[in-house]
Amino acid sequence: MVVLDSPLEDSATAREAAADYVARHCPWADLDAVLLVVSELVANAVRHTSGWWRLTLLAGREELVVEIDDSSDQPPVPREPDFGGGGGFGWHMVQRLAGRVEVRPLPEGKRVRAIWPRPAEAKAN
């Protein structure tokens, strides 16, 4: 497991830690997809919360879980993508790249989980 906390960490540090963790513990995962999701979740926590955030990666036998807890109780809201540079792509991207996405309230904030199931062909190895 790897855990990164704000404000000591940033999205570049989070991506580096995630790349190292995935390479060591779940090489079957789509590294590009995981890094894009990590980048987006951290960027959203920094942009849309005024408090703390915590990123956790956990590799199990059957799945890889990337989760971010943050101080905002507001769930992510999909926006219409703005092709003129106004954003709106991130949450859609997270939902498409991860096998499953969950959002749960916490006593002080929320948890967003992106989960990748281990592919059947990787289970045989």
mmCIF file of N, CA and C in Angstrom:
data_model
loop_
_atom_site.group_PDB
_atom_site.id
_atom_site.type_symbol
_atom_site.label_atom_id
_atom_site.label_comp_id
_atom_site.label_asym_id
_atom_site.label_seq_id
_atom_site.Cartn_x
_atom_site.Cartn_y
_atom_site.Cartn_z
ATOM 1 N N MET A 1 0.851 -1.166 0.000
ATOM 2 C CA MET A 1 0.000 0.000 0.000
ATOM 3 C C MET A 1 0.901 1.233 0.000
ATOM 4 N N VAL A 2 0.465 2.257 -0.702
ATOM 5 C CA VAL A 2 1.140 3.539 -0.674
ATOM 6 C C VAL A 2 0.107 4.593 -0.294
ATOM 7 N N VAL A 3 0.501 5.522 0.569
ATOM 8 C CA VAL A 3 -0.382 6.591 1.021
ATOM 9 C C VAL A 3 0.359 7.910 0.894
ATOM 10 N N LEU A 4 -0.298 8.886 0.264
ATOM 11 C CA LEU A 4 0.252 10.240 0.142
ATOM 12 C C LEU A 4 -0.755 11.216 0.709
ATOM 13 N N ASP A 5 -0.274 12.168 1.480
ATOM 14 C CA ASP A 5 -1.147 13.164 2.105
ATOM 15 C C ASP A 5 -0.821 14.558 1.618
ATOM 16 N N SER A 6 -1.849 15.403 1.578
ATOM 17 C CA SER A 6 -1.647 16.822 1.307
ATOM 18 C C SER A 6 -1.260 17.495 2.614
ATOM 19 N N PRO A 7 -0.705 18.646 2.615
ATOM 20 C CA PRO A 7 -0.231 19.416 1.465
ATOM 21 C C PRO A 7 1.201 19.063 1.084
ATOM 22 N N LEU A 8 1.748 18.024 1.681
ATOM 23 C CA LEU A 8 3.148 17.688 1.437
ATOM 24 C C LEU A 8 3.379 17.127 0.041
ATOM 25 N N GLU A 9 2.368 16.605 -0.578
ATOM 26 C CA GLU A 9 2.518 15.958 -1.872
ATOM 27 C C GLU A 9 1.759 16.737 -2.941
ATOM 28 N N ASP A 10 2.156 16.568 -4.193
ATOM 29 C CA ASP A 10 1.456 17.170 -5.313
ATOM 30 C C ASP A 10 1.171 16.098 -6.346
ATOM 31 N N SER A 11 0.539 16.470 -7.458
ATOM 32 C CA SER A 11 0.157 15.454 -8.436
ATOM 33 C C SER A 11 1.358 14.795 -9.090
ATOM 34 N N ALA A 12 2.459 15.523 -9.289
ATOM 35 C CA ALA A 12 3.656 14.904 -9.878
ATOM 36 C C ALA A 12 4.219 13.839 -8.938
ATOM 37 N N THR A 13 4.286 14.142 -7.663
ATOM 38 C CA THR A 13 4.761 13.171 -6.675
ATOM 39 C C THR A 13 3.816 11.977 -6.608
ATOM 40 N N ALA A 14 2.523 12.245 -6.685
ATOM 41 C CA ALA A 14 1.534 11.171 -6.654
ATOM 42 C C ALA A 14 1.691 10.249 -7.857
ATOM 43 N N ARG A 15 1.900 10.812 -9.037
ATOM 44 C CA ARG A 15 2.094 9.991 -10.240
ATOM 45 C C ARG A 15 3.353 9.137 -10.119
ATOM 46 N N GLU A 16 4.435 9.728 -9.630
ATOM 47 C CA GLU A 16 5.689 8.973 -9.469
ATOM 48 C C GLU A 16 5.508 7.809 -8.498
ATOM 49 N N ALA A 17 4.873 8.077 -7.373
ATOM 50 C CA ALA A 17 4.647 7.027 -6.379
ATOM 51 C C ALA A 17 3.726 5.948 -6.944
ATOM 52 N N ALA A 18 2.699 6.347 -7.682
ATOM 53 C CA ALA A 18 1.772 5.386 -8.272
ATOM 54 C C ALA A 18 2.480 4.527 -9.314
ATOM 55 N N ALA A 19 3.304 5.130 -10.152
ATOM 56 C CA ALA A 19 4.030 4.373 -11.186
ATOM 57 C C ALA A 19 4.928 3.323 -10.547
ATOM 58 N N ASP A 20 5.631 3.700 -9.505
ATOM 59 C CA ASP A 20 6.504 2.761 -8.812
ATOM 60 C C ASP A 20 5.691 1.635 -8.176
ATOM 61 N N TYR A 21 4.600 1.983 -7.524
ATOM 62 C CA TYR A 21 3.771 0.988 -6.842
ATOM 63 C C TYR A 21 3.166 -0.007 -7.834
ATOM 64 N N VAL A 22 2.610 0.510 -8.920
ATOM 65 C CA VAL A 22 1.990 -0.363 -9.921
ATOM 66 C C VAL A 22 3.030 -1.291 -10.537
ATOM 67 N N ALA A 23 4.197 -0.768 -10.858
ATOM 68 C CA ALA A 23 5.253 -1.598 -11.457
ATOM 69 C C ALA A 23 5.660 -2.744 -10.519
ATOM 70 N N ARG A 24 5.715 -2.468 -9.230
ATOM 71 C CA ARG A 24 6.147 -3.489 -8.268
ATOM 72 C C ARG A 24 5.053 -4.463 -7.866
ATOM 73 N N HIS A 25 3.804 -3.973 -7.766
ATOM 74 C CA HIS A 25 2.762 -4.794 -7.160
ATOM 75 C C HIS A 25 1.654 -5.273 -8.089
ATOM 76 N N CYS A 26 1.471 -4.628 -9.197
ATOM 77 C CA CYS A 26 0.424 -5.082 -10.130
ATOM 78 C C CYS A 26 0.800 -4.683 -11.559
ATOM 79 N N PRO A 27 1.844 -5.320 -12.104
ATOM 80 C CA PRO A 27 2.291 -4.989 -13.454
ATOM 81 C C PRO A 27 1.258 -5.292 -14.526
ATOM 82 N N TRP A 28 0.226 -6.014 -14.186
ATOM 83 C CA TRP A 28 -0.857 -6.323 -15.120
ATOM 84 C C TRP A 28 -1.759 -5.111 -15.379
ATOM 85 N N ALA A 29 -1.721 -4.114 -14.491
ATOM 86 C CA ALA A 29 -2.604 -2.945 -14.627
ATOM 87 C C ALA A 29 -2.140 -2.055 -15.778
ATOM 88 N N ASP A 30 -3.075 -1.355 -16.375
ATOM 89 C CA ASP A 30 -2.787 -0.386 -17.437
ATOM 90 C C ASP A 30 -2.194 0.856 -16.774
ATOM 91 N N LEU A 31 -0.872 0.966 -16.806
ATOM 92 C CA LEU A 31 -0.180 2.039 -16.096
ATOM 93 C C LEU A 31 -0.636 3.416 -16.565
ATOM 94 N N ASP A 32 -0.797 3.603 -17.867
ATOM 95 C CA ASP A 32 -1.229 4.913 -18.366
ATOM 96 C C ASP A 32 -2.588 5.302 -17.801
ATOM 97 N N ALA A 33 -3.526 4.347 -17.775
ATOM 98 C CA ALA A 33 -4.855 4.626 -17.237
ATOM 99 C C ALA A 33 -4.782 4.975 -15.752
ATOM 100 N N VAL A 34 -4.001 4.203 -15.006
ATOM 101 C CA VAL A 34 -3.866 4.460 -13.568
ATOM 102 C C VAL A 34 -3.277 5.843 -13.326
ATOM 103 N N LEU A 35 -2.232 6.205 -14.063
ATOM 104 C CA LEU A 35 -1.591 7.502 -13.857
ATOM 105 C C LEU A 35 -2.499 8.659 -14.246
ATOM 106 N N LEU A 36 -3.284 8.500 -15.296
ATOM 107 C CA LEU A 36 -4.248 9.552 -15.658
ATOM 108 C C LEU A 36 -5.292 9.728 -14.567
ATOM 109 N N VAL A 37 -5.780 8.620 -14.025
ATOM 110 C CA VAL A 37 -6.785 8.693 -12.960
ATOM 111 C C VAL A 37 -6.184 9.313 -11.703
ATOM 112 N N VAL A 38 -4.986 8.897 -11.323
ATOM 113 C CA VAL A 38 -4.316 9.484 -10.156
ATOM 114 C C VAL A 38 -4.162 10.991 -10.349
ATOM 115 N N SER A 39 -3.689 11.397 -11.511
ATOM 116 C CA SER A 39 -3.503 12.827 -11.794
ATOM 117 C C SER A 39 -4.812 13.586 -11.662
ATOM 118 N N GLU A 40 -5.855 13.036 -12.228
ATOM 119 C CA GLU A 40 -7.149 13.712 -12.204
ATOM 120 C C GLU A 40 -7.733 13.780 -10.795
ATOM 121 N N LEU A 41 -7.654 12.689 -10.050
ATOM 122 C CA LEU A 41 -8.206 12.695 -8.693
ATOM 123 C C LEU A 41 -7.462 13.666 -7.786
ATOM 124 N N VAL A 42 -6.141 13.695 -7.887
ATOM 125 C CA VAL A 42 -5.369 14.628 -7.065
ATOM 126 C C VAL A 42 -5.647 16.067 -7.499
ATOM 127 N N ALA A 43 -5.658 16.317 -8.804
ATOM 128 C CA ALA A 43 -5.927 17.673 -9.297
ATOM 129 C C ALA A 43 -7.301 18.151 -8.843
ATOM 130 N N ASN A 44 -8.297 17.267 -8.894
ATOM 131 C CA ASN A 44 -9.631 17.659 -8.449
ATOM 132 C C ASN A 44 -9.673 17.933 -6.952
ATOM 133 N N ALA A 45 -8.965 17.129 -6.174
ATOM 134 C CA ALA A 45 -8.936 17.368 -4.726
ATOM 135 C C ALA A 45 -8.284 18.703 -4.416
ATOM 136 N N VAL A 46 -7.212 19.015 -5.122
ATOM 137 C CA VAL A 46 -6.529 20.296 -4.901
ATOM 138 C C VAL A 46 -7.419 21.458 -5.351
ATOM 139 N N ARG A 47 -8.052 21.302 -6.498
ATOM 140 C CA ARG A 47 -8.842 22.383 -7.096
ATOM 141 C C ARG A 47 -10.171 22.610 -6.387
ATOM 142 N N HIS A 48 -10.829 21.536 -5.943
ATOM 143 C CA HIS A 48 -12.206 21.662 -5.479
ATOM 144 C C HIS A 48 -12.387 21.512 -3.976
ATOM 145 N N THR A 49 -11.302 21.376 -3.224
ATOM 146 C CA THR A 49 -11.422 21.331 -1.770
ATOM 147 C C THR A 49 -10.511 22.398 -1.181
ATOM 148 N N SER A 50 -10.856 22.831 -0.014
ATOM 149 C CA SER A 50 -10.020 23.842 0.645
ATOM 150 C C SER A 50 -9.228 23.240 1.794
ATOM 151 N N GLY A 51 -9.336 21.937 1.944
ATOM 152 C CA GLY A 51 -8.669 21.298 3.072
ATOM 153 C C GLY A 51 -7.717 20.204 2.629
ATOM 154 N N TRP A 52 -7.693 19.137 3.371
ATOM 155 C CA TRP A 52 -6.763 18.032 3.201
ATOM 156 C C TRP A 52 -7.253 17.066 2.125
ATOM 157 N N TRP A 53 -6.338 16.227 1.677
ATOM 158 C CA TRP A 53 -6.659 15.062 0.850
ATOM 159 C C TRP A 53 -5.640 13.968 1.135
ATOM 160 N N ARG A 54 -6.036 12.735 0.847
ATOM 161 C CA ARG A 54 -5.161 11.572 1.064
ATOM 162 C C ARG A 54 -5.390 10.586 -0.078
ATOM 163 N N LEU A 55 -4.319 10.247 -0.772
ATOM 164 C CA LEU A 55 -4.376 9.281 -1.868
ATOM 165 C C LEU A 55 -3.817 7.954 -1.386
ATOM 166 N N THR A 56 -4.535 6.872 -1.670
ATOM 167 C CA THR A 56 -4.093 5.539 -1.280
ATOM 168 C C THR A 56 -4.181 4.618 -2.488
ATOM 169 N N LEU A 57 -3.137 3.813 -2.694
ATOM 170 C CA LEU A 57 -3.150 2.759 -3.708
ATOM 171 C C LEU A 57 -2.999 1.441 -2.979
ATOM 172 N N LEU A 58 -3.816 0.479 -3.366
ATOM 173 C CA LEU A 58 -3.795 -0.821 -2.715
ATOM 174 C C LEU A 58 -3.991 -1.910 -3.761
ATOM 175 N N ALA A 59 -3.023 -2.803 -3.875
ATOM 176 C CA ALA A 59 -3.101 -3.918 -4.820
ATOM 177 C C ALA A 59 -3.484 -5.174 -4.071
ATOM 178 N N GLY A 60 -4.586 -5.759 -4.477
ATOM 179 C CA GLY A 60 -5.001 -7.034 -3.917
ATOM 180 C C GLY A 60 -4.800 -8.137 -4.943
ATOM 181 N N ARG A 61 -5.185 -9.327 -4.597
ATOM 182 C CA ARG A 61 -5.039 -10.448 -5.537
ATOM 183 C C ARG A 61 -5.916 -10.276 -6.761
ATOM 184 N N GLU A 62 -7.072 -9.666 -6.580
ATOM 185 C CA GLU A 62 -8.056 -9.589 -7.659
ATOM 186 C C GLU A 62 -8.257 -8.191 -8.236
ATOM 187 N N GLU A 63 -7.665 -7.163 -7.616
ATOM 188 C CA GLU A 63 -7.920 -5.810 -8.097
ATOM 189 C C GLU A 63 -6.871 -4.821 -7.610
ATOM 190 N N LEU A 64 -6.844 -3.691 -8.300
ATOM 191 C CA LEU A 64 -6.055 -2.538 -7.892
ATOM 192 C C LEU A 64 -7.039 -1.448 -7.517
ATOM 193 N N VAL A 65 -6.845 -0.851 -6.356
ATOM 194 C CA VAL A 65 -7.725 0.213 -5.891
ATOM 195 C C VAL A 65 -6.917 1.492 -5.718
ATOM 196 N N VAL A 66 -7.407 2.556 -6.326
ATOM 197 C CA VAL A 66 -6.867 3.898 -6.132
ATOM 198 C C VAL A 66 -7.986 4.691 -5.482
ATOM 199 N N GLU A 67 -7.705 5.242 -4.309
ATOM 200 C CA GLU A 67 -8.755 6.022 -3.659
ATOM 201 C C GLU A 67 -8.193 7.322 -3.140
ATOM 202 N N ILE A 68 -9.055 8.324 -3.177
ATOM 203 C CA ILE A 68 -8.684 9.612 -2.625
ATOM 204 C C ILE A 68 -9.779 10.044 -1.669
ATOM 205 N N ASP A 69 -9.368 10.362 -0.463
ATOM 206 C CA ASP A 69 -10.256 10.944 0.536
ATOM 207 C C ASP A 69 -9.951 12.437 0.543
ATOM 208 N N ASP A 70 -10.991 13.253 0.669
ATOM 209 C CA ASP A 70 -10.738 14.688 0.772
ATOM 210 C C ASP A 70 -11.736 15.340 1.705
ATOM 211 N N SER A 71 -11.512 16.602 1.983
ATOM 212 C CA SER A 71 -12.281 17.319 2.999
ATOM 213 C C SER A 71 -13.649 17.801 2.516
ATOM 214 N N SER A 72 -13.939 17.705 1.231
ATOM 215 C CA SER A 72 -15.219 18.175 0.705
ATOM 216 C C SER A 72 -16.264 17.075 0.765
ATOM 217 N N ASP A 73 -17.461 17.426 1.203
ATOM 218 C CA ASP A 73 -18.538 16.437 1.203
ATOM 219 C C ASP A 73 -19.300 16.426 -0.116
ATOM 220 N N GLN A 74 -18.909 17.272 -1.058
ATOM 221 C CA GLN A 74 -19.576 17.359 -2.354
ATOM 222 C C GLN A 74 -19.054 16.284 -3.304
ATOM 223 N N PRO A 75 -19.930 15.464 -3.873
ATOM 224 C CA PRO A 75 -19.473 14.439 -4.813
ATOM 225 C C PRO A 75 -19.011 15.085 -6.122
ATOM 226 N N PRO A 76 -18.168 14.376 -6.871
ATOM 227 C CA PRO A 76 -17.774 14.888 -8.177
ATOM 228 C C PRO A 76 -19.016 15.072 -9.063
ATOM 229 N N VAL A 77 -18.996 16.103 -9.869
ATOM 230 C CA VAL A 77 -20.117 16.400 -10.758
ATOM 231 C C VAL A 77 -19.598 16.417 -12.196
ATOM 232 N N PRO A 78 -20.151 15.562 -13.043
ATOM 233 C CA PRO A 78 -19.720 15.611 -14.437
ATOM 234 C C PRO A 78 -20.175 16.927 -15.073
ATOM 235 N N ARG A 79 -19.274 17.513 -15.837
ATOM 236 C CA ARG A 79 -19.604 18.750 -16.544
ATOM 237 C C ARG A 79 -19.563 18.487 -18.038
ATOM 238 N N GLU A 80 -20.250 19.307 -18.776
ATOM 239 C CA GLU A 80 -20.182 19.241 -20.229
ATOM 240 C C GLU A 80 -18.773 19.632 -20.650
ATOM 241 N N PRO A 81 -18.088 18.792 -21.418
ATOM 242 C CA PRO A 81 -16.735 19.146 -21.849
ATOM 243 C C PRO A 81 -16.717 20.446 -22.656
ATOM 244 N N ASP A 82 -15.725 21.270 -22.365
ATOM 245 C CA ASP A 82 -15.550 22.546 -23.050
ATOM 246 C C ASP A 82 -14.316 22.441 -23.941
ATOM 247 N N PHE A 83 -14.545 22.307 -25.219
ATOM 248 C CA PHE A 83 -13.440 22.145 -26.164
ATOM 249 C C PHE A 83 -12.675 23.442 -26.384
ATOM 250 N N GLY A 84 -13.131 24.511 -25.759
ATOM 251 C CA GLY A 84 -12.437 25.790 -25.839
ATOM 252 C C GLY A 84 -11.425 25.991 -24.727
ATOM 253 N N GLY A 85 -11.169 24.961 -23.940
ATOM 254 C CA GLY A 85 -10.156 25.052 -22.903
ATOM 255 C C GLY A 85 -10.703 25.185 -21.501
ATOM 256 N N GLY A 86 -12.005 25.056 -21.330
ATOM 257 C CA GLY A 86 -12.607 25.228 -20.009
ATOM 258 C C GLY A 86 -12.729 23.960 -19.196
ATOM 259 N N GLY A 87 -12.166 22.859 -19.673
ATOM 260 C CA GLY A 87 -12.181 21.626 -18.893
ATOM 261 C C GLY A 87 -13.463 20.834 -19.061
ATOM 262 N N GLY A 88 -13.781 20.040 -18.042
ATOM 263 C CA GLY A 88 -14.977 19.216 -18.064
ATOM 264 C C GLY A 88 -14.742 17.797 -18.545
ATOM 265 N N PHE A 89 -13.481 17.425 -18.754
ATOM 266 C CA PHE A 89 -13.174 16.099 -19.273
ATOM 267 C C PHE A 89 -12.799 15.100 -18.179
ATOM 268 N N GLY A 90 -12.298 15.592 -17.060
ATOM 269 C CA GLY A 90 -11.671 14.740 -16.059
ATOM 270 C C GLY A 90 -12.541 13.672 -15.459
ATOM 271 N N TRP A 91 -13.715 14.024 -14.959
ATOM 272 C CA TRP A 91 -14.554 13.028 -14.286
ATOM 273 C C TRP A 91 -15.035 11.975 -15.281
ATOM 274 N N HIS A 92 -15.348 12.402 -16.503
ATOM 275 C CA HIS A 92 -15.732 11.441 -17.549
ATOM 276 C C HIS A 92 -14.582 10.471 -17.813
ATOM 277 N N MET A 93 -13.368 10.997 -17.857
ATOM 278 C CA MET A 93 -12.185 10.181 -18.110
ATOM 279 C C MET A 93 -11.987 9.158 -16.984
ATOM 280 N N VAL A 94 -12.098 9.595 -15.746
ATOM 281 C CA VAL A 94 -11.949 8.682 -14.603
ATOM 282 C C VAL A 94 -12.944 7.531 -14.730
ATOM 283 N N GLN A 95 -14.189 7.845 -15.049
ATOM 284 C CA GLN A 95 -15.223 6.816 -15.145
ATOM 285 C C GLN A 95 -14.985 5.855 -16.302
ATOM 286 N N ARG A 96 -14.375 6.321 -17.363
ATOM 287 C CA ARG A 96 -14.113 5.444 -18.513
ATOM 288 C C ARG A 96 -12.870 4.586 -18.320
ATOM 289 N N LEU A 97 -11.854 5.120 -17.652
ATOM 290 C CA LEU A 97 -10.582 4.411 -17.535
ATOM 291 C C LEU A 97 -10.581 3.344 -16.445
ATOM 292 N N ALA A 98 -11.296 3.585 -15.374
ATOM 293 C CA ALA A 98 -11.335 2.605 -14.275
ATOM 294 C C ALA A 98 -12.415 1.574 -14.568
ATOM 295 N N GLY A 99 -12.223 0.379 -14.051
ATOM 296 C CA GLY A 99 -13.233 -0.659 -14.215
ATOM 297 C C GLY A 99 -14.512 -0.327 -13.473
ATOM 298 N N ARG A 100 -14.356 0.316 -12.316
ATOM 299 C CA ARG A 100 -15.506 0.699 -11.486
ATOM 300 C C ARG A 100 -15.103 1.937 -10.684
ATOM 301 N N VAL A 101 -16.038 2.834 -10.465
ATOM 302 C CA VAL A 101 -15.793 4.032 -9.667
ATOM 303 C C VAL A 101 -16.894 4.132 -8.621
ATOM 304 N N GLU A 102 -16.484 4.408 -7.393
ATOM 305 C CA GLU A 102 -17.432 4.558 -6.288
ATOM 306 C C GLU A 102 -17.152 5.873 -5.577
ATOM 307 N N VAL A 103 -18.200 6.516 -5.099
ATOM 308 C CA VAL A 103 -18.068 7.726 -4.286
ATOM 309 C C VAL A 103 -18.871 7.484 -3.014
ATOM 310 N N ARG A 104 -18.200 7.659 -1.879
ATOM 311 C CA ARG A 104 -18.857 7.414 -0.593
ATOM 312 C C ARG A 104 -18.601 8.568 0.360
ATOM 313 N N PRO A 105 -19.608 8.949 1.134
ATOM 314 C CA PRO A 105 -19.382 9.985 2.137
ATOM 315 C C PRO A 105 -18.532 9.451 3.281
ATOM 316 N N LEU A 106 -17.768 10.341 3.873
ATOM 317 C CA LEU A 106 -17.000 10.057 5.080
ATOM 318 C C LEU A 106 -17.513 10.980 6.184
ATOM 319 N N PRO A 107 -17.196 10.710 7.427
ATOM 320 C CA PRO A 107 -17.625 11.613 8.498
ATOM 321 C C PRO A 107 -17.181 13.064 8.258
ATOM 322 N N GLU A 108 -16.009 13.221 7.645
ATOM 323 C CA GLU A 108 -15.512 14.562 7.322
ATOM 324 C C GLU A 108 -15.008 14.564 5.889
ATOM 325 N N GLY A 109 -15.914 14.583 4.925
ATOM 326 C CA GLY A 109 -15.514 14.620 3.525
ATOM 327 C C GLY A 109 -16.097 13.467 2.741
ATOM 328 N N LYS A 110 -15.302 12.990 1.774
ATOM 329 C CA LYS A 110 -15.756 11.891 0.924
ATOM 330 C C LYS A 110 -14.575 11.039 0.492
ATOM 331 N N ARG A 111 -14.898 9.873 -0.082
ATOM 332 C CA ARG A 111 -13.902 8.965 -0.656
ATOM 333 C C ARG A 111 -14.327 8.649 -2.085
ATOM 334 N N VAL A 112 -13.383 8.812 -3.005
ATOM 335 C CA VAL A 112 -13.588 8.409 -4.396
ATOM 336 C C VAL A 112 -12.651 7.240 -4.646
ATOM 337 N N ARG A 113 -13.228 6.122 -5.110
ATOM 338 C CA ARG A 113 -12.445 4.907 -5.380
ATOM 339 C C ARG A 113 -12.536 4.563 -6.857
ATOM 340 N N ALA A 114 -11.379 4.334 -7.459
ATOM 341 C CA ALA A 114 -11.292 3.816 -8.819
ATOM 342 C C ALA A 114 -10.705 2.418 -8.707
ATOM 343 N N ILE A 115 -11.385 1.441 -9.299
ATOM 344 C CA ILE A 115 -11.021 0.045 -9.110
ATOM 345 C C ILE A 115 -10.826 -0.617 -10.467
ATOM 346 N N TRP A 116 -9.686 -1.297 -10.600
ATOM 347 C CA TRP A 116 -9.391 -2.062 -11.809
ATOM 348 C C TRP A 116 -9.355 -3.534 -11.431
ATOM 349 N N PRO A 117 -10.244 -4.353 -11.995
ATOM 350 C CA PRO A 117 -10.165 -5.794 -11.733
ATOM 351 C C PRO A 117 -8.969 -6.390 -12.472
ATOM 352 N N ARG A 118 -8.375 -7.375 -11.880
ATOM 353 C CA ARG A 118 -7.254 -8.071 -12.522
ATOM 354 C C ARG A 118 -7.794 -8.876 -13.701
ATOM 355 N N PRO A 119 -7.234 -8.689 -14.888
ATOM 356 C CA PRO A 119 -7.731 -9.439 -16.057
ATOM 357 C C PRO A 119 -7.531 -10.943 -15.886
ATOM 358 N N ALA A 120 -8.406 -11.711 -16.488
ATOM 359 C CA ALA A 120 -8.347 -13.174 -16.366
ATOM 360 C C ALA A 120 -7.016 -13.727 -16.824
ATOM 361 N N GLU A 121 -6.449 -13.176 -17.911
ATOM 362 C CA GLU A 121 -5.172 -13.688 -18.404
ATOM 363 C C GLU A 121 -4.035 -13.400 -17.419
ATOM 364 N N ALA A 122 -4.146 -12.354 -16.633
ATOM 365 C CA ALA A 122 -3.120 -12.042 -15.635
ATOM 366 C C ALA A 122 -3.266 -12.954 -14.414
ATOM 367 N N LYS A 123 -4.463 -13.453 -14.178
ATOM 368 C CA LYS A 123 -4.687 -14.333 -13.031
ATOM 369 C C LYS A 123 -3.983 -15.664 -13.217
ATOM 370 N N ALA A 124 -3.801 -16.082 -14.465
ATOM 371 C CA ALA A 124 -3.144 -17.355 -14.745
ATOM 372 C C ALA A 124 -1.640 -17.295 -14.508
ATOM 373 N N ASN A 125 -1.084 -16.072 -14.462
ATOM 374 C CA ASN A 125 0.374 -15.914 -14.289
ATOM 375 C C ASN A 125 0.763 -15.794 -12.843
#
